[in-house]
């Protein structure tokens, strides 16, 4: 039973990270109808910036906050400079631009930092936390806590702040929002900035688990991430022929099945356009 609980908590930690990155993707997609294929690379590059600042002697949490600020500004600039000029172009053009951004960030990280894996420090103690007879990893519990803080922040921001409400309005009905005086273009840019910020959090939380290299890529999206993380861990532990080597395949298979069975998302509804 102790092993089961340990694997569930570890799975929730990993799944929360998956969910954060998925949430960043959903935020951009709902606002602009663009699937940002470079979201993982943006998170990876932000994590490298944090690694650089920490190795330069900056305390972890100071580097954490600085990385979030840089990621936000970077996401905003990418939307204004890279995405905005092609926002009315055919969808294939936007896909190619996002894939190009992915390749550029991956290659740039490899050029600057090399493709050798680097250990990334955890802000949480190495000593495990014992609750009753069950031993939990401090980083697992800490990652769950950070993910919950991010989710609460985003919930409060979008529900109770004027800027958050304006962003929701701009995403749902741009034309009416413009008539109300909302600067829709800037709202979408801020959305990209927030998505980059959330991705940076996911990158910094997953890096201590999987190490850091340029190929590291960490609502319904969050629930899906939690489910995938827990099932991936449990299958890797209890199904012998899968083990740790093939457990990522289980996660990818689950995602593929969901995309086939529920292409609109776990809680999504099919949208019918009358023609």
Coordinates of C-alpha atoms in Angstrom, one line a residue:
X1 CA 0.0 0.0 0.0
X2 CA 2.9 2.4 0.8
X3 CA 4.4 1.9 -2.7
X4 CA 1.0 2.5 -4.3
X5 CA 0.6 5.8 -2.4
X6 CA 4.1 6.8 -3.3
X7 CA 3.5 6.2 -7.0
X8 CA 0.2 8.0 -6.9
X9 CA 1.8 11.1 -5.4
X10 CA 4.7 11.0 -7.8
X11 CA 2.3 10.5 -10.6
X12 CA 0.3 13.5 -9.5
X13 CA 3.5 15.6 -9.4
X14 CA 4.4 14.6 -12.9
X15 CA 0.8 14.9 -14.1
X16 CA 0.5 18.4 -12.7
X17 CA 3.5 19.4 -14.8
X18 CA 2.0 17.8 -17.9
X19 CA -1.2 19.6 -17.1
X20 CA 0.5 23.0 -16.7
X21 CA 2.0 22.7 -20.1
X22 CA -1.2 21.5 -21.6
X23 CA -3.0 24.4 -19.9
X24 CA -0.5 26.8 -21.6
X25 CA -1.3 25.3 -25.0
X26 CA -5.1 25.5 -24.4
X27 CA -4.8 29.2 -23.3
X28 CA -3.2 30.1 -26.6
X29 CA -5.5 27.9 -28.7
X30 CA -8.7 29.3 -27.2
X31 CA -7.5 32.9 -27.6
X32 CA -6.1 32.7 -31.1
X33 CA -7.1 29.2 -32.6
X34 CA -3.3 28.6 -33.0
X35 CA -1.7 25.4 -31.7
X36 CA 1.7 26.6 -30.5
X37 CA 4.0 23.7 -31.4
X38 CA 6.9 25.6 -29.9
X39 CA 5.4 25.7 -26.4
X40 CA 7.7 22.9 -25.1
X41 CA 10.7 24.6 -26.5
X42 CA 9.8 27.9 -25.0
X43 CA 9.5 26.2 -21.6
X44 CA 12.8 24.5 -22.2
X45 CA 14.6 27.7 -23.1
X46 CA 13.2 29.5 -20.1
X47 CA 14.4 26.7 -17.9
X48 CA 17.9 27.1 -19.3
X49 CA 17.8 30.8 -18.4
X50 CA 16.9 29.8 -14.8
X51 CA 19.8 27.3 -14.8
X52 CA 22.2 30.0 -16.0
X53 CA 21.1 32.5 -13.3
X54 CA 21.3 29.8 -10.6
X55 CA 24.8 28.8 -11.7
X56 CA 25.8 32.5 -11.7
X57 CA 25.1 32.5 -8.0
X58 CA 21.5 33.9 -7.9
X59 CA 19.3 32.2 -5.2
X60 CA 16.9 29.7 -6.6
X61 CA 13.6 31.6 -5.9
X62 CA 15.1 34.9 -7.2
X63 CA 16.0 33.1 -10.4
X64 CA 12.6 31.5 -10.5
X65 CA 10.8 34.9 -10.3
X66 CA 13.2 36.5 -12.8
X67 CA 12.6 33.6 -15.2
X68 CA 8.9 34.0 -15.0
X69 CA 9.2 37.7 -15.8
X70 CA 11.5 37.0 -18.8
X71 CA 9.2 34.2 -20.0
X72 CA 6.2 36.5 -19.9
X73 CA 7.9 39.3 -21.8
X74 CA 9.3 36.7 -24.3
X75 CA 5.9 35.2 -24.9
X76 CA 4.4 38.7 -25.5
X77 CA 7.2 39.7 -27.9
X78 CA 6.9 36.4 -29.8
X79 CA 3.2 37.1 -30.3
X80 CA 3.7 40.7 -31.5
X81 CA 6.8 40.0 -33.7
X82 CA 6.3 36.5 -35.0
X83 CA 2.6 35.5 -34.8
X84 CA 0.9 38.9 -35.4
X85 CA 2.2 39.4 -39.0
X86 CA 0.7 36.0 -40.0
X87 CA -2.5 36.0 -37.9
X88 CA -4.7 36.3 -41.0
X89 CA -2.6 33.9 -43.1
X90 CA -3.8 30.4 -44.0
X91 CA -3.6 28.0 -41.1
X92 CA -0.7 26.0 -42.8
X93 CA 1.4 29.2 -42.7
X94 CA 0.9 29.6 -39.0
X95 CA 1.7 26.0 -38.4
X96 CA 5.0 26.4 -40.3
X97 CA 5.8 29.5 -38.4
X98 CA 5.3 27.7 -35.0
X99 CA 7.3 24.7 -36.2
X100 CA 10.1 27.1 -37.3
X101 CA 10.1 28.8 -33.9
X102 CA 10.4 25.3 -32.3
X103 CA 13.4 24.4 -34.5
X104 CA 15.1 27.8 -33.8
X105 CA 14.7 27.6 -30.0
X106 CA 15.9 24.0 -30.0
X107 CA 18.9 24.7 -32.1
X108 CA 19.7 27.9 -30.3
X109 CA 19.7 26.1 -26.9
X110 CA 21.9 23.3 -28.3
X111 CA 24.3 25.9 -29.7
X112 CA 24.6 27.9 -26.5
X113 CA 24.3 25.1 -23.9
X114 CA 25.3 22.0 -25.9
X115 CA 23.1 18.8 -26.1
X116 CA 24.7 17.3 -22.9
X117 CA 22.2 16.7 -20.1
X118 CA 22.6 19.0 -17.2
X119 CA 21.4 18.5 -13.6
X120 CA 18.8 21.1 -12.5
X121 CA 18.6 21.8 -8.8
X122 CA 15.3 21.4 -6.9
X123 CA 14.3 24.1 -4.4
X124 CA 13.0 21.5 -2.1
X125 CA 15.0 19.5 0.4
X126 CA 16.6 16.2 -0.6
X127 CA 15.4 14.6 2.7
X128 CA 12.1 12.6 2.0
X129 CA 9.0 13.5 4.0
X130 CA 7.5 10.8 6.1
X131 CA 3.8 10.8 6.7
X132 CA 2.8 7.8 8.9
X133 CA 4.6 4.9 7.3
X134 CA 4.7 6.3 3.8
X135 CA 7.8 8.1 2.5
X136 CA 7.2 10.9 -0.1
X137 CA 9.7 12.7 -2.2
X138 CA 10.0 16.4 -1.1
X139 CA 10.2 17.5 -4.7
X140 CA 7.0 15.6 -5.6
X141 CA 5.0 17.3 -2.9
X142 CA 6.6 20.6 -3.7
X143 CA 5.8 20.3 -7.4
X144 CA 2.2 19.6 -6.6
X145 CA 2.1 22.6 -4.3
X146 CA 3.6 24.9 -7.0
X147 CA 1.1 23.6 -9.6
X148 CA -1.8 24.3 -7.3
X149 CA -0.6 27.8 -6.6
X150 CA -0.3 28.5 -10.4
X151 CA -3.9 27.1 -11.0
X152 CA -5.3 29.2 -8.1
X153 CA -3.5 32.3 -9.5
X154 CA -4.9 31.8 -13.0
X155 CA -8.4 31.1 -11.7
X156 CA -8.4 34.3 -9.7
X157 CA -6.9 36.3 -12.5
X158 CA -9.3 35.3 -15.2
X159 CA -12.4 35.4 -12.9
X160 CA -11.9 38.4 -10.7
X161 CA -9.6 40.9 -12.4
X162 CA -10.5 43.4 -15.1
X163 CA -7.6 42.4 -17.3
X164 CA -8.5 38.7 -17.0
X165 CA -12.2 39.4 -17.9
X166 CA -11.0 41.5 -20.8
X167 CA -8.8 38.7 -22.0
X168 CA -11.7 36.2 -21.8
X169 CA -14.0 38.6 -23.7
X170 CA -11.3 39.2 -26.4
X171 CA -10.9 35.5 -26.9
X172 CA -14.6 34.7 -27.0
X173 CA -15.9 37.6 -29.1
X174 CA -13.2 39.9 -30.6
X175 CA -15.6 42.0 -32.6
X176 CA -17.9 42.9 -29.7
X177 CA -14.8 43.4 -27.5
X178 CA -13.4 46.0 -29.9
X179 CA -16.7 47.8 -29.8
X180 CA -16.4 48.0 -26.0
X181 CA -13.0 49.6 -26.2
X182 CA -10.9 46.5 -25.4
X183 CA -7.6 46.4 -27.2
X184 CA -8.0 42.8 -28.5
X185 CA -4.5 42.6 -30.0
X186 CA -2.8 43.4 -26.7
X187 CA -5.1 41.0 -24.9
X188 CA -4.0 38.2 -27.1
X189 CA -0.3 39.2 -26.7
X190 CA -0.8 39.1 -22.9
X191 CA -2.3 35.6 -23.3
X192 CA 0.8 34.4 -25.0
X193 CA 2.9 35.9 -22.2
X194 CA 0.9 34.1 -19.5
X195 CA 1.1 30.9 -21.5
X196 CA 4.9 31.3 -21.7
X197 CA 5.0 32.0 -17.9
X198 CA 3.0 28.8 -17.1
X199 CA 5.3 26.8 -19.4
X200 CA 8.3 28.1 -17.6
X201 CA 6.9 26.9 -14.3
X202 CA 6.4 23.5 -15.8
X203 CA 9.9 23.4 -17.2
X204 CA 11.5 24.4 -13.9
X205 CA 9.5 21.8 -12.0
X206 CA 10.2 18.9 -14.4
X207 CA 13.9 19.6 -14.9
X208 CA 15.0 18.2 -11.6
X209 CA 13.2 14.9 -12.5
X210 CA 14.3 14.4 -16.1
X211 CA 17.5 16.5 -16.2
X212 CA 17.9 19.5 -18.6
X213 CA 18.7 19.3 -22.3
X214 CA 17.4 21.0 -25.4
X215 CA 15.0 18.1 -26.1
X216 CA 13.2 18.4 -22.8
X217 CA 9.5 19.1 -23.3
X218 CA 7.2 19.0 -20.3
X219 CA -9.8 22.4 -16.4
X220 CA -9.7 19.4 -18.8
X221 CA -6.1 19.9 -19.7
X222 CA -5.0 19.8 -16.0
X223 CA -7.3 16.8 -15.2
X224 CA -5.9 15.0 -18.3
X225 CA -2.4 15.7 -17.2
X226 CA -3.0 14.4 -13.7
X227 CA -4.6 11.2 -15.0
X228 CA -1.8 10.5 -17.5
X229 CA 0.8 11.1 -14.8
X230 CA -0.7 8.8 -12.3
X231 CA -1.6 6.0 -14.7
X232 CA 1.9 6.2 -16.3
X233 CA 3.6 5.8 -12.9
X234 CA 1.3 2.9 -11.7
X235 CA 1.7 1.0 -15.0
X236 CA 5.4 1.4 -14.9
X237 CA 5.5 0.0 -11.3
X238 CA 3.0 -2.8 -11.5
X239 CA 3.1 -4.1 -15.1
X240 CA 6.4 -5.9 -15.3
X241 CA 6.9 -6.1 -19.1
X242 CA 6.4 -2.3 -19.4
X243 CA 8.6 -1.0 -16.6
X244 CA 10.1 2.4 -16.5
X245 CA 11.5 2.1 -20.1
X246 CA 8.1 1.9 -21.8
X247 CA 5.9 4.0 -19.4
X248 CA 6.2 7.1 -21.6
X249 CA 4.7 5.0 -24.4
X250 CA 1.7 4.4 -22.2
X251 CA 1.2 8.2 -21.7
X252 CA 1.4 8.8 -25.4
X253 CA -1.0 6.0 -26.1
X254 CA -3.5 7.5 -23.7
X255 CA -3.2 10.9 -25.3
X256 CA -3.8 9.3 -28.7
X257 CA -6.9 7.5 -27.6
X258 CA -8.4 10.6 -26.1
X259 CA -7.7 12.6 -29.3
X260 CA -9.5 9.9 -31.3
X261 CA -12.4 9.3 -28.9
X262 CA -12.8 12.9 -27.6
X263 CA -11.1 15.3 -30.1
X264 CA -12.8 18.3 -28.5
X265 CA -11.3 17.5 -25.1
X266 CA -12.4 15.8 -21.9
X267 CA -15.0 18.4 -21.1
X268 CA -15.2 19.9 -24.6
X269 CA -18.3 20.0 -26.8
X270 CA -18.4 19.7 -30.6
X271 CA -19.1 23.1 -32.2
X272 CA -21.5 23.0 -35.1
X273 CA -21.3 25.8 -37.6
X274 CA -24.5 26.4 -39.7
X275 CA -23.6 27.0 -43.4

